[in-house]
Amino acid sequence: MVDVPRVPEQRRPASGDTPGERTEGHPPEVRTPRFSVLGPVRAWHGSEQLNTGSPQQRALLAALLLRDGRTATASELIDALWGEEPPSQALAAVRTYASRLRKVLPAGVLVSESGGYAVQVGDGALDLAVAEDLWAAAEKARSVGDLCQARTLVNKALGLWDGEPLANVPGPYADTQRTRLDEWRLQLVETRLDMDLEQGCHAEAVSELTALTAAHPLRERLRELLMLALYRSGRQAEALAVYADTRRLLADELGVDPRPGLKELQQRILQADPALAEPAAPDQEPATTAVRPAQLPATVPDFTGRASFVDELSDILSTSEGRVMAVSALAGIGGVGKTTLAVHVAHVARTHFPDGQLYVDLQGAGARAAEPETVLGAFLRALGTADSAIPDSLEERAALYRSVLAGRRILVLLDNARDAAQVRPLLPGMEGCAALVTSRVRMVDLAGAHLIDLDVMSPEEALLLFTRIVGEERVTSEREAALDVVAACGFLPLAIRIAASRLAARRTWTVSTLAAKLADERRRLDELQAGDLAVKATFELGYGQLEPAQARAFRLLGLADGPDLSLAAAAAVLDLPLEETEDLLESLVDTSLVESAAPGRYRYHDLVRLYARACAERDEQPPSERDAAMSRLLDFYLASAARVYAIERPGDRTVDHLAPTQHAGQDFTDDTKALDWLHSEAACILACVQQSLGAGTLRRAVDLLLASKDLAESGASSLRYEAATCAARDAAAEVGDARAEGRARVTLAQVHSNAGRFDEGKLEAERALALEGTANDPWTSSNAPNELGIIGNCTNQLEASEAYLLRAIEAFRADGNRPGEASALCNLSRALVDLGRTAKAIELARQGIAIYDDLGLTFRLANARYALGVVLGHAGRHGEALDQLTEALHVFAENRQRLWEGTTHFRLAQVHLSSHRAALAAQHAEQALTTGCMGGDWMRANVLVLLGRCLDSLGQVDRARACWREALVIHERAGAAEVDEVRGLLGPLAAA
């Protein structure tokens, strides 16, 4: 941890304000003036900025503000303002400045004491004091392991800086304080970056660290952080190159070697020290268990994981003495380990309940749940009550039960409860007693209960449980297969226990044998049974208790392949109003058969989904209703995505060429909500596409890809989008649907182009144009040549590009697609500038901008500004290029187009380097690497070449060569034309 010293002469005001009355970082009350020194020296009274006068007058105010309310003598102020050579009238000048300030500031703020002056600053009224308080709070948060809060507080402190501290304030005192404040700020930045790396944000930190090391080349701590960030980002060669650059720079400038910490880090990187790979996690205190005989069932010897729940419940139970009974209710799906956890915790907490522990299985998931009066009779007998003294009625038994427990410390474990009504009579209700309840139903109506929703195990916990049952030797030799097994079990403890028990009982089986059996989804539930344990039987208990409408919803919603379902999507599947759908889903959540992933979103556990589908095949009548439900879901996604597309691209004719739907789709009130919906539904949309490639739904599935193309361009869902598009292309080709195949191939060409796979993209687009029948599809006949023109621009086939783009422009105009026309015009401008027709290129780009501007297309206007910025940059009009590219960058960021955002950073870096601003260029290039770019690995290699040029200009030769070597590997692997250029940069050795 970086030790950041306090800034001298500033801590806590000596006024009468109460420090505790101010919240960290909040402005003080309006009645007190506020001051700033972390920038220009300024003062405010309420919302009014006060006139602090001349530079010398501000120097006096700054000197007083930084004395923490203490009095400064006249001679001290003269030294602060003029040092060793004050003017002859220095004392008179000080008094004049003080008098003027006193007139400006509220009464009582600037006071005269003992021939000197002092400024009484209210608590939190000086930005420096607030920054120090924020830093103190950050130190405290970091010391207890709350890195997120500590980082937030440090960022708040840094946010108080407003340029250079004590800006334009003269005098030796101000110079000294300015230097110290600058140093403190830099140390705060280092501390925040250190916490970034501790939290795993190493890739994001590289760009900032690159800029900082360029600005402060001799600061070794920044170099050390940059090396670590690069290493954790998988850029080992660059990390070592940073060390080489640092060593050479220190030797040349100062004649010294790097400090030991930097040398040690270099050695650890060379040795690939595993401890450097990820931030060190805090040691976990081992959970303690205590086993004592009682009514509690025995805890399992291989109890695994759940440490946070064990601690949470143990704390509640151990502190129940002296207060009304503690009740904790655990809810979760069948087989998730509620009983195992409750029994384990009860054993851990037994020492806190010396008067005994009661246990009962209430059989709430079965057809005949235990009656409360029967359970009370058994409890009373266990507590020593004679049969003859046990009354008959429920109310009398409950009253006697509470009387018997009075003055005792008893733990009651009520397992497998049906509902809160079954549980209430069985609660002790006495001070010092406690109850643990498990149920498949969330007991929100159990007053005062501490509710816990138990989820499946983490992958690490699941593998550990599997290993403890099967044996470490068998698992270690087949770790990947073991991971496949626990994943197939959905990390559900009961399923893992069954699978592991089967394997342990069959010595001739390998772990791979079991993994292969579980890989078949249709057989998986049948495989997960051993003896009297069966996952399917556990689910059957819950399903058997559902009402008909609940059972139908459970079956049909389980058919969707997406990770979850929104309420609106579920309503489409069920063909029901939203309110009725929500009631059904919430009732399924209460039974733990469905999980509430977030407000308005629902999901199945993997094994429960398989069970729901088996129920749909068995029980859904007529069988065609299954296909109808999935068709309704496809309609919902297509109609909703088309609405998003239309909002994002007014005037684009694509939506007019999509297949018709029976569902109106979701309404959106603005652009932001539309994009939010599209990105939040990405995985579900793409899963629906792949699930809808049959003959009756194929065209709608392909059109859903067209309507959701933002998912490919944003970068966040590119790989899943590509997989869905490939599947759609193959399905269309297999059934001979030329329209669907052509559209899928053009869409795939766009995906390949975005990833830098230009040969594959070209082949797909050419095949789309060659398909019989696609000439009658306006979408394919315009978008295919446009994409071929883009690919020609990237591969330097400029004449072919020009021909394709002219063809695209003609096709877009024939279709009345003005946004498409604007896109093709901008693409053509890129080809013409490389052909040397710069004036025409600029004219075409401006025509594209005019069309987008006329249509109000903010997002697509960014593409046009990007194109114009590139053309202007080639023309040497750097200022205009930066304006266009910067505006495009902001729009791409606002619209979450991550790959376009990164590509624009690359172009900005090119322009800055051409303008001899290497440090700024390097910062943008690093941002491009971190964010990602259109063009995939090909563009990444281009960014690395550019970054190397920037670093070379900054004197960081070794790191520059590391970038070029990495770029050379990428280009050689792809057979790119840029290979010779990179070899030339690396010199004769690379060429050889």
PDB file of N, CA and C in Angstrom, residues 881-963:
ATOM      1  N   ALA A 881     -10.047  17.453 -38.302  1.00  0.00           N
ATOM      2  CA  ALA A 881     -10.172  15.998 -38.105  1.00  0.00           C
ATOM      3  C   ALA A 881     -10.421  15.669 -36.643  1.00  0.00           C
ATOM      4  N   LEU A 882      -9.677  16.314 -35.742  1.00  0.00           N
ATOM      5  CA  LEU A 882      -9.856  16.055 -34.307  1.00  0.00           C
ATOM      6  C   LEU A 882     -11.262  16.435 -33.858  1.00  0.00           C
ATOM      7  N   ASP A 883     -11.789  17.553 -34.373  1.00  0.00           N
ATOM      8  CA  ASP A 883     -13.144  17.973 -33.999  1.00  0.00           C
ATOM      9  C   ASP A 883     -14.164  16.909 -34.394  1.00  0.00           C
ATOM     10  N   GLN A 884     -14.077  16.424 -35.637  1.00  0.00           N
ATOM     11  CA  GLN A 884     -15.034  15.430 -36.118  1.00  0.00           C
ATOM     12  C   GLN A 884     -14.911  14.112 -35.355  1.00  0.00           C
ATOM     13  N   LEU A 885     -13.678  13.652 -35.152  1.00  0.00           N
ATOM     14  CA  LEU A 885     -13.461  12.366 -34.473  1.00  0.00           C
ATOM     15  C   LEU A 885     -13.859  12.436 -33.011  1.00  0.00           C
ATOM     16  N   THR A 886     -13.588  13.552 -32.349  1.00  0.00           N
ATOM     17  CA  THR A 886     -13.946  13.688 -30.932  1.00  0.00           C
ATOM     18  C   THR A 886     -15.459  13.661 -30.765  1.00  0.00           C
ATOM     19  N   GLU A 887     -16.168  14.346 -31.660  1.00  0.00           N
ATOM     20  CA  GLU A 887     -17.633  14.332 -31.579  1.00  0.00           C
ATOM     21  C   GLU A 887     -18.166  12.923 -31.830  1.00  0.00           C
ATOM     22  N   ALA A 888     -17.589  12.234 -32.801  1.00  0.00           N
ATOM     23  CA  ALA A 888     -18.012  10.850 -33.072  1.00  0.00           C
ATOM     24  C   ALA A 888     -17.758   9.958 -31.863  1.00  0.00           C
ATOM     25  N   LEU A 889     -16.610  10.160 -31.206  1.00  0.00           N
ATOM     26  CA  LEU A 889     -16.251   9.341 -30.044  1.00  0.00           C
ATOM     27  C   LEU A 889     -17.293   9.450 -28.947  1.00  0.00           C
ATOM     28  N   HIS A 890     -17.746  10.672 -28.659  1.00  0.00           N
ATOM     29  CA  HIS A 890     -18.731  10.864 -27.601  1.00  0.00           C
ATOM     30  C   HIS A 890     -20.037  10.140 -27.929  1.00  0.00           C
ATOM     31  N   VAL A 891     -20.460  10.205 -29.184  1.00  0.00           N
ATOM     32  CA  VAL A 891     -21.714   9.557 -29.565  1.00  0.00           C
ATOM     33  C   VAL A 891     -21.581   8.043 -29.500  1.00  0.00           C
ATOM     34  N   PHE A 892     -20.467   7.489 -29.972  1.00  0.00           N
ATOM     35  CA  PHE A 892     -20.267   6.041 -29.888  1.00  0.00           C
ATOM     36  C   PHE A 892     -20.292   5.577 -28.434  1.00  0.00           C
ATOM     37  N   ALA A 893     -19.651   6.338 -27.554  1.00  0.00           N
ATOM     38  CA  ALA A 893     -19.627   5.962 -26.133  1.00  0.00           C
ATOM     39  C   ALA A 893     -21.029   5.995 -25.547  1.00  0.00           C
ATOM     40  N   GLU A 894     -21.799   7.045 -25.875  1.00  0.00           N
ATOM     41  CA  GLU A 894     -23.161   7.162 -25.340  1.00  0.00           C
ATOM     42  C   GLU A 894     -24.050   6.028 -25.832  1.00  0.00           C
ATOM     43  N   ASN A 895     -23.799   5.540 -27.039  1.00  0.00           N
ATOM     44  CA  ASN A 895     -24.626   4.487 -27.623  1.00  0.00           C
ATOM     45  C   ASN A 895     -24.051   3.092 -27.401  1.00  0.00           C
ATOM     46  N   ARG A 896     -23.038   2.995 -26.552  1.00  0.00           N
ATOM     47  CA  ARG A 896     -22.446   1.703 -26.162  1.00  0.00           C
ATOM     48  C   ARG A 896     -21.909   0.901 -27.348  1.00  0.00           C
ATOM     49  N   GLN A 897     -21.392   1.632 -28.354  1.00  0.00           N
ATOM     50  CA  GLN A 897     -20.747   0.979 -29.491  1.00  0.00           C
ATOM     51  C   GLN A 897     -19.255   0.866 -29.188  1.00  0.00           C
ATOM     52  N   ARG A 898     -18.916  -0.132 -28.384  1.00  0.00           N
ATOM     53  CA  ARG A 898     -17.572  -0.245 -27.834  1.00  0.00           C
ATOM     54  C   ARG A 898     -16.510  -0.365 -28.924  1.00  0.00           C
ATOM     55  N   LEU A 899     -16.775  -1.172 -29.954  1.00  0.00           N
ATOM     56  CA  LEU A 899     -15.761  -1.378 -30.986  1.00  0.00           C
ATOM     57  C   LEU A 899     -15.555  -0.116 -31.823  1.00  0.00           C
ATOM     58  N   TRP A 900     -16.640   0.599 -32.115  1.00  0.00           N
ATOM     59  CA  TRP A 900     -16.483   1.866 -32.834  1.00  0.00           C
ATOM     60  C   TRP A 900     -15.768   2.893 -31.965  1.00  0.00           C
ATOM     61  N   GLU A 901     -16.043   2.859 -30.684  1.00  0.00           N
ATOM     62  CA  GLU A 901     -15.364   3.777 -29.763  1.00  0.00           C
ATOM     63  C   GLU A 901     -13.852   3.531 -29.792  1.00  0.00           C
ATOM     64  N   GLY A 902     -13.446   2.251 -29.722  1.00  0.00           N
ATOM     65  CA  GLY A 902     -12.025   1.927 -29.775  1.00  0.00           C
ATOM     66  C   GLY A 902     -11.391   2.303 -31.105  1.00  0.00           C
ATOM     67  N   THR A 903     -12.125   2.073 -32.211  1.00  0.00           N
ATOM     68  CA  THR A 903     -11.592   2.414 -33.528  1.00  0.00           C
ATOM     69  C   THR A 903     -11.381   3.922 -33.653  1.00  0.00           C
ATOM     70  N   THR A 904     -12.281   4.705 -33.063  1.00  0.00           N
ATOM     71  CA  THR A 904     -12.136   6.164 -33.108  1.00  0.00           C
ATOM     72  C   THR A 904     -10.938   6.616 -32.285  1.00  0.00           C
ATOM     73  N   HIS A 905     -10.690   5.949 -31.164  1.00  0.00           N
ATOM     74  CA  HIS A 905      -9.468   6.244 -30.396  1.00  0.00           C
ATOM     75  C   HIS A 905      -8.227   6.017 -31.273  1.00  0.00           C
ATOM     76  N   PHE A 906      -8.249   4.958 -32.077  1.00  0.00           N
ATOM     77  CA  PHE A 906      -7.120   4.668 -32.972  1.00  0.00           C
ATOM     78  C   PHE A 906      -6.919   5.819 -33.964  1.00  0.00           C
ATOM     79  N   ARG A 907      -8.017   6.284 -34.548  1.00  0.00           N
ATOM     80  CA  ARG A 907      -7.901   7.386 -35.507  1.00  0.00           C
ATOM     81  C   ARG A 907      -7.433   8.667 -34.840  1.00  0.00           C
ATOM     82  N   LEU A 908      -7.904   8.929 -33.626  1.00  0.00           N
ATOM     83  CA  LEU A 908      -7.439  10.110 -32.886  1.00  0.00           C
ATOM     84  C   LEU A 908      -5.945  10.010 -32.612  1.00  0.00           C
ATOM     85  N   ALA A 909      -5.495   8.799 -32.292  1.00  0.00           N
ATOM     86  CA  ALA A 909      -4.061   8.601 -32.047  1.00  0.00           C
ATOM     87  C   ALA A 909      -3.258   8.907 -33.314  1.00  0.00           C
ATOM     88  N   GLN A 910      -3.765   8.485 -34.469  1.00  0.00           N
ATOM     89  CA  GLN A 910      -3.060   8.772 -35.730  1.00  0.00           C
ATOM     90  C   GLN A 910      -2.919  10.276 -35.954  1.00  0.00           C
ATOM     91  N   VAL A 911      -4.028  11.003 -35.725  1.00  0.00           N
ATOM     92  CA  VAL A 911      -3.989  12.451 -35.967  1.00  0.00           C
ATOM     93  C   VAL A 911      -3.054  13.133 -34.974  1.00  0.00           C
ATOM     94  N   HIS A 912      -3.114  12.748 -33.708  1.00  0.00           N
ATOM     95  CA  HIS A 912      -2.238  13.361 -32.697  1.00  0.00           C
ATOM     96  C   HIS A 912      -0.769  13.090 -33.014  1.00  0.00           C
ATOM     97  N   LEU A 913      -0.455  11.873 -33.453  1.00  0.00           N
ATOM     98  CA  LEU A 913       0.935  11.573 -33.772  1.00  0.00           C
ATOM     99  C   LEU A 913       1.392  12.394 -34.973  1.00  0.00           C
ATOM    100  N   SER A 914       0.508  12.558 -35.953  1.00  0.00           N
ATOM    101  CA  SER A 914       0.856  13.391 -37.108  1.00  0.00           C
ATOM    102  C   SER A 914       1.074  14.840 -36.709  1.00  0.00           C
ATOM    103  N   SER A 915       0.438  15.248 -35.590  1.00  0.00           N
ATOM    104  CA  SER A 915       0.586  16.615 -35.087  1.00  0.00           C
ATOM    105  C   SER A 915       1.695  16.723 -34.057  1.00  0.00           C
ATOM    106  N   HIS A 916       2.514  15.649 -33.927  1.00  0.00           N
ATOM    107  CA  HIS A 916       3.677  15.634 -33.034  1.00  0.00           C
ATOM    108  C   HIS A 916       3.258  15.729 -31.555  1.00  0.00           C
ATOM    109  N   ARG A 917       2.129  15.116 -31.215  1.00  0.00           N
ATOM    110  CA  ARG A 917       1.703  15.018 -29.812  1.00  0.00           C
ATOM    111  C   ARG A 917       1.733  13.539 -29.429  1.00  0.00           C
ATOM    112  N   ALA A 918       2.948  13.028 -29.253  1.00  0.00           N
ATOM    113  CA  ALA A 918       3.133  11.584 -29.083  1.00  0.00           C
ATOM    114  C   ALA A 918       2.498  11.065 -27.798  1.00  0.00           C
ATOM    115  N   ALA A 919       2.573  11.826 -26.712  1.00  0.00           N
ATOM    116  CA  ALA A 919       2.017  11.353 -25.435  1.00  0.00           C
ATOM    117  C   ALA A 919       0.507  11.194 -25.533  1.00  0.00           C
ATOM    118  N   LEU A 920      -0.168  12.195 -26.117  1.00  0.00           N
ATOM    119  CA  LEU A 920      -1.619  12.097 -26.306  1.00  0.00           C
ATOM    120  C   LEU A 920      -1.957  10.951 -27.254  1.00  0.00           C
ATOM    121  N   ALA A 921      -1.177  10.793 -28.294  1.00  0.00           N
ATOM    122  CA  ALA A 921      -1.410   9.710 -29.248  1.00  0.00           C
ATOM    123  C   ALA A 921      -1.285   8.349 -28.563  1.00  0.00           C
ATOM    124  N   ALA A 922      -0.275   8.201 -27.708  1.00  0.00           N
ATOM    125  CA  ALA A 922      -0.084   6.931 -26.993  1.00  0.00           C
ATOM    126  C   ALA A 922      -1.268   6.639 -26.085  1.00  0.00           C
ATOM    127  N   GLN A 923      -1.797   7.683 -25.443  1.00  0.00           N
ATOM    128  CA  GLN A 923      -2.939   7.479 -24.554  1.00  0.00           C
ATOM    129  C   GLN A 923      -4.152   6.972 -25.335  1.00  0.00           C
ATOM    130  N   HIS A 924      -4.416   7.568 -26.496  1.00  0.00           N
ATOM    131  CA  HIS A 924      -5.549   7.097 -27.313  1.00  0.00           C
ATOM    132  C   HIS A 924      -5.296   5.702 -27.856  1.00  0.00           C
ATOM    133  N   ALA A 925      -4.063   5.401 -28.232  1.00  0.00           N
ATOM    134  CA  ALA A 925      -3.762   4.062 -28.737  1.00  0.00           C
ATOM    135  C   ALA A 925      -3.965   3.013 -27.651  1.00  0.00           C
ATOM    136  N   GLU A 926      -3.526   3.317 -26.433  1.00  0.00           N
ATOM    137  CA  GLU A 926      -3.744   2.394 -25.317  1.00  0.00           C
ATOM    138  C   GLU A 926      -5.242   2.189 -25.085  1.00  0.00           C
ATOM    139  N   GLN A 927      -6.013   3.280 -25.186  1.00  0.00           N
ATOM    140  CA  GLN A 927      -7.448   3.158 -24.995  1.00  0.00           C
ATOM    141  C   GLN A 927      -8.067   2.284 -26.084  1.00  0.00           C
ATOM    142  N   ALA A 928      -7.550   2.401 -27.286  1.00  0.00           N
ATOM    143  CA  ALA A 928      -8.038   1.548 -28.373  1.00  0.00           C
ATOM    144  C   ALA A 928      -7.752   0.075 -28.084  1.00  0.00           C
ATOM    145  N   LEU A 929      -6.552  -0.218 -27.556  1.00  0.00           N
ATOM    146  CA  LEU A 929      -6.222  -1.600 -27.213  1.00  0.00           C
ATOM    147  C   LEU A 929      -7.137  -2.129 -26.118  1.00  0.00           C
ATOM    148  N   THR A 930      -7.395  -1.304 -25.107  1.00  0.00           N
ATOM    149  CA  THR A 930      -8.214  -1.733 -23.974  1.00  0.00           C
ATOM    150  C   THR A 930      -9.657  -1.939 -24.393  1.00  0.00           C
ATOM    151  N   THR A 931     -10.172  -1.031 -25.230  1.00  0.00           N
ATOM    152  CA  THR A 931     -11.587  -1.061 -25.600  1.00  0.00           C
ATOM    153  C   THR A 931     -11.871  -2.097 -26.673  1.00  0.00           C
ATOM    154  N   GLY A 932     -10.921  -2.290 -27.599  1.00  0.00           N
ATOM    155  CA  GLY A 932     -11.155  -3.154 -28.750  1.00  0.00           C
ATOM    156  C   GLY A 932     -11.609  -2.321 -29.937  1.00  0.00           C
ATOM    157  N   CYS A 933     -11.414  -2.854 -31.150  1.00  0.00           N
ATOM    158  CA  CYS A 933     -11.700  -2.095 -32.369  1.00  0.00           C
ATOM    159  C   CYS A 933     -12.452  -2.960 -33.377  1.00  0.00           C
ATOM    160  N   MET A 934     -13.139  -2.270 -34.286  1.00  0.00           N
ATOM    161  CA  MET A 934     -13.646  -2.954 -35.470  1.00  0.00           C
ATOM    162  C   MET A 934     -12.422  -3.475 -36.237  1.00  0.00           C
ATOM    163  N   GLY A 935     -12.498  -4.697 -36.740  1.00  0.00           N
ATOM    164  CA  GLY A 935     -11.364  -5.236 -37.484  1.00  0.00           C
ATOM    165  C   GLY A 935     -10.598  -6.301 -36.741  1.00  0.00           C
ATOM    166  N   GLY A 936     -10.995  -6.597 -35.503  1.00  0.00           N
ATOM    167  CA  GLY A 936     -10.423  -7.712 -34.765  1.00  0.00           C
ATOM    168  C   GLY A 936      -8.914  -7.669 -34.619  1.00  0.00           C
ATOM    169  N   ASP A 937      -8.270  -8.830 -34.796  1.00  0.00           N
ATOM    170  CA  ASP A 937      -6.823  -8.933 -34.594  1.00  0.00           C
ATOM    171  C   ASP A 937      -6.039  -8.079 -35.587  1.00  0.00           C
ATOM    172  N   TRP A 938      -6.556  -7.972 -36.815  1.00  0.00           N
ATOM    173  CA  TRP A 938      -5.876  -7.138 -37.815  1.00  0.00           C
ATOM    174  C   TRP A 938      -5.764  -5.707 -37.321  1.00  0.00           C
ATOM    175  N   MET A 939      -6.867  -5.173 -36.810  1.00  0.00           N
ATOM    176  CA  MET A 939      -6.824  -3.801 -36.315  1.00  0.00           C
ATOM    177  C   MET A 939      -6.006  -3.711 -35.027  1.00  0.00           C
ATOM    178  N   ARG A 940      -6.059  -4.745 -34.187  1.00  0.00           N
ATOM    179  CA  ARG A 940      -5.242  -4.731 -32.975  1.00  0.00           C
ATOM    180  C   ARG A 940      -3.758  -4.610 -33.330  1.00  0.00           C
ATOM    181  N   ALA A 941      -3.348  -5.353 -34.358  1.00  0.00           N
ATOM    182  CA  ALA A 941      -1.952  -5.263 -34.788  1.00  0.00           C
ATOM    183  C   ALA A 941      -1.631  -3.855 -35.289  1.00  0.00           C
ATOM    184  N   ASN A 942      -2.553  -3.239 -36.029  1.00  0.00           N
ATOM    185  CA  ASN A 942      -2.330  -1.865 -36.497  1.00  0.00           C
ATOM    186  C   ASN A 942      -2.206  -0.895 -35.329  1.00  0.00           C
ATOM    187  N   VAL A 943      -3.032  -1.107 -34.291  1.00  0.00           N
ATOM    188  CA  VAL A 943      -2.954  -0.247 -33.107  1.00  0.00           C
ATOM    189  C   VAL A 943      -1.601  -0.418 -32.420  1.00  0.00           C
ATOM    190  N   LEU A 944      -1.127  -1.666 -32.338  1.00  0.00           N
ATOM    191  CA  LEU A 944       0.176  -1.919 -31.712  1.00  0.00           C
ATOM    192  C   LEU A 944       1.310  -1.246 -32.485  1.00  0.00           C
ATOM    193  N   VAL A 945       1.214  -1.276 -33.817  1.00  0.00           N
ATOM    194  CA  VAL A 945       2.228  -0.588 -34.630  1.00  0.00           C
ATOM    195  C   VAL A 945       2.206   0.904 -34.323  1.00  0.00           C
ATOM    196  N   LEU A 946       1.005   1.472 -34.268  1.00  0.00           N
ATOM    197  CA  LEU A 946       0.884   2.910 -33.986  1.00  0.00           C
ATOM    198  C   LEU A 946       1.377   3.235 -32.580  1.00  0.00           C
ATOM    199  N   LEU A 947       1.010   2.401 -31.612  1.00  0.00           N
ATOM    200  CA  LEU A 947       1.469   2.636 -30.245  1.00  0.00           C
ATOM    201  C   LEU A 947       2.993   2.574 -30.179  1.00  0.00           C
ATOM    202  N   GLY A 948       3.576   1.626 -30.913  1.00  0.00           N
ATOM    203  CA  GLY A 948       5.032   1.542 -30.950  1.00  0.00           C
ATOM    204  C   GLY A 948       5.665   2.808 -31.501  1.00  0.00           C
ATOM    205  N   ARG A 949       5.050   3.371 -32.530  1.00  0.00           N
ATOM    206  CA  ARG A 949       5.587   4.634 -33.078  1.00  0.00           C
ATOM    207  C   ARG A 949       5.505   5.748 -32.031  1.00  0.00           C
ATOM    208  N   CYS A 950       4.397   5.793 -31.290  1.00  0.00           N
ATOM    209  CA  CYS A 950       4.245   6.812 -30.241  1.00  0.00           C
ATOM    210  C   CYS A 950       5.316   6.645 -29.173  1.00  0.00           C
ATOM    211  N   LEU A 951       5.489   5.408 -28.714  1.00  0.00           N
ATOM    212  CA  LEU A 951       6.458   5.144 -27.656  1.00  0.00           C
ATOM    213  C   LEU A 951       7.876   5.423 -28.137  1.00  0.00           C
ATOM    214  N   ASP A 952       8.145   5.095 -29.391  1.00  0.00           N
ATOM    215  CA  ASP A 952       9.459   5.374 -29.957  1.00  0.00           C
ATOM    216  C   ASP A 952       9.728   6.883 -29.943  1.00  0.00           C
ATOM    217  N   SER A 953       8.710   7.669 -30.252  1.00  0.00           N
ATOM    218  CA  SER A 953       8.868   9.130 -30.226  1.00  0.00           C
ATOM    219  C   SER A 953       9.096   9.641 -28.808  1.00  0.00           C
ATOM    220  N   LEU A 954       8.571   8.902 -27.816  1.00  0.00           N
ATOM    221  CA  LEU A 954       8.738   9.304 -26.418  1.00  0.00           C
ATOM    222  C   LEU A 954      10.037   8.777 -25.820  1.00  0.00           C
ATOM    223  N   GLY A 955      10.839   8.073 -26.606  1.00  0.00           N
ATOM    224  CA  GLY A 955      12.105   7.546 -26.119  1.00  0.00           C
ATOM    225  C   GLY A 955      12.001   6.195 -25.448  1.00  0.00           C
ATOM    226  N   GLN A 956      10.811   5.571 -25.475  1.00  0.00           N
ATOM    227  CA  GLN A 956      10.624   4.254 -24.847  1.00  0.00           C
ATOM    228  C   GLN A 956      10.831   3.175 -25.916  1.00  0.00           C
ATOM    229  N   VAL A 957      12.081   3.004 -26.300  1.00  0.00           N
ATOM    230  CA  VAL A 957      12.416   2.194 -27.476  1.00  0.00           C
ATOM    231  C   VAL A 957      12.113   0.714 -27.251  1.00  0.00           C
ATOM    232  N   ASP A 958      12.488   0.197 -26.082  1.00  0.00           N
ATOM    233  CA  ASP A 958      12.300  -1.238 -25.840  1.00  0.00           C
ATOM    234  C   ASP A 958      10.813  -1.612 -25.848  1.00  0.00           C
ATOM    235  N   ARG A 959      10.020  -0.772 -25.236  1.00  0.00           N
ATOM    236  CA  ARG A 959       8.589  -1.073 -25.218  1.00  0.00           C
ATOM    237  C   ARG A 959       8.001  -0.933 -26.623  1.00  0.00           C
ATOM    238  N   ALA A 960       8.485   0.028 -27.382  1.00  0.00           N
ATOM    239  CA  ALA A 960       8.015   0.188 -28.761  1.00  0.00           C
ATOM    240  C   ALA A 960       8.292  -1.082 -29.562  1.00  0.00           C
ATOM    241  N   ARG A 961       9.504  -1.626 -29.412  1.00  0.00           N
ATOM    242  CA  ARG A 961       9.853  -2.843 -30.157  1.00  0.00           C
ATOM    243  C   ARG A 961       9.014  -4.035 -29.693  1.00  0.00           C
ATOM    244  N   ALA A 962       8.679  -4.056 -28.403  1.00  0.00           N
ATOM    245  CA  ALA A 962       7.811  -5.137 -27.908  1.00  0.00           C
ATOM    246  C   ALA A 962       6.444  -5.064 -28.588  1.00  0.00           C
ATOM    247  N   CYS A 963       5.914  -3.861 -28.771  1.00  0.00           N
ATOM    248  CA  CYS A 963       4.631  -3.689 -29.476  1.00  0.00           C
ATOM    249  C   CYS A 963       4.753  -4.160 -30.919  1.00  0.00           C
TER     250      CYS A 963
END
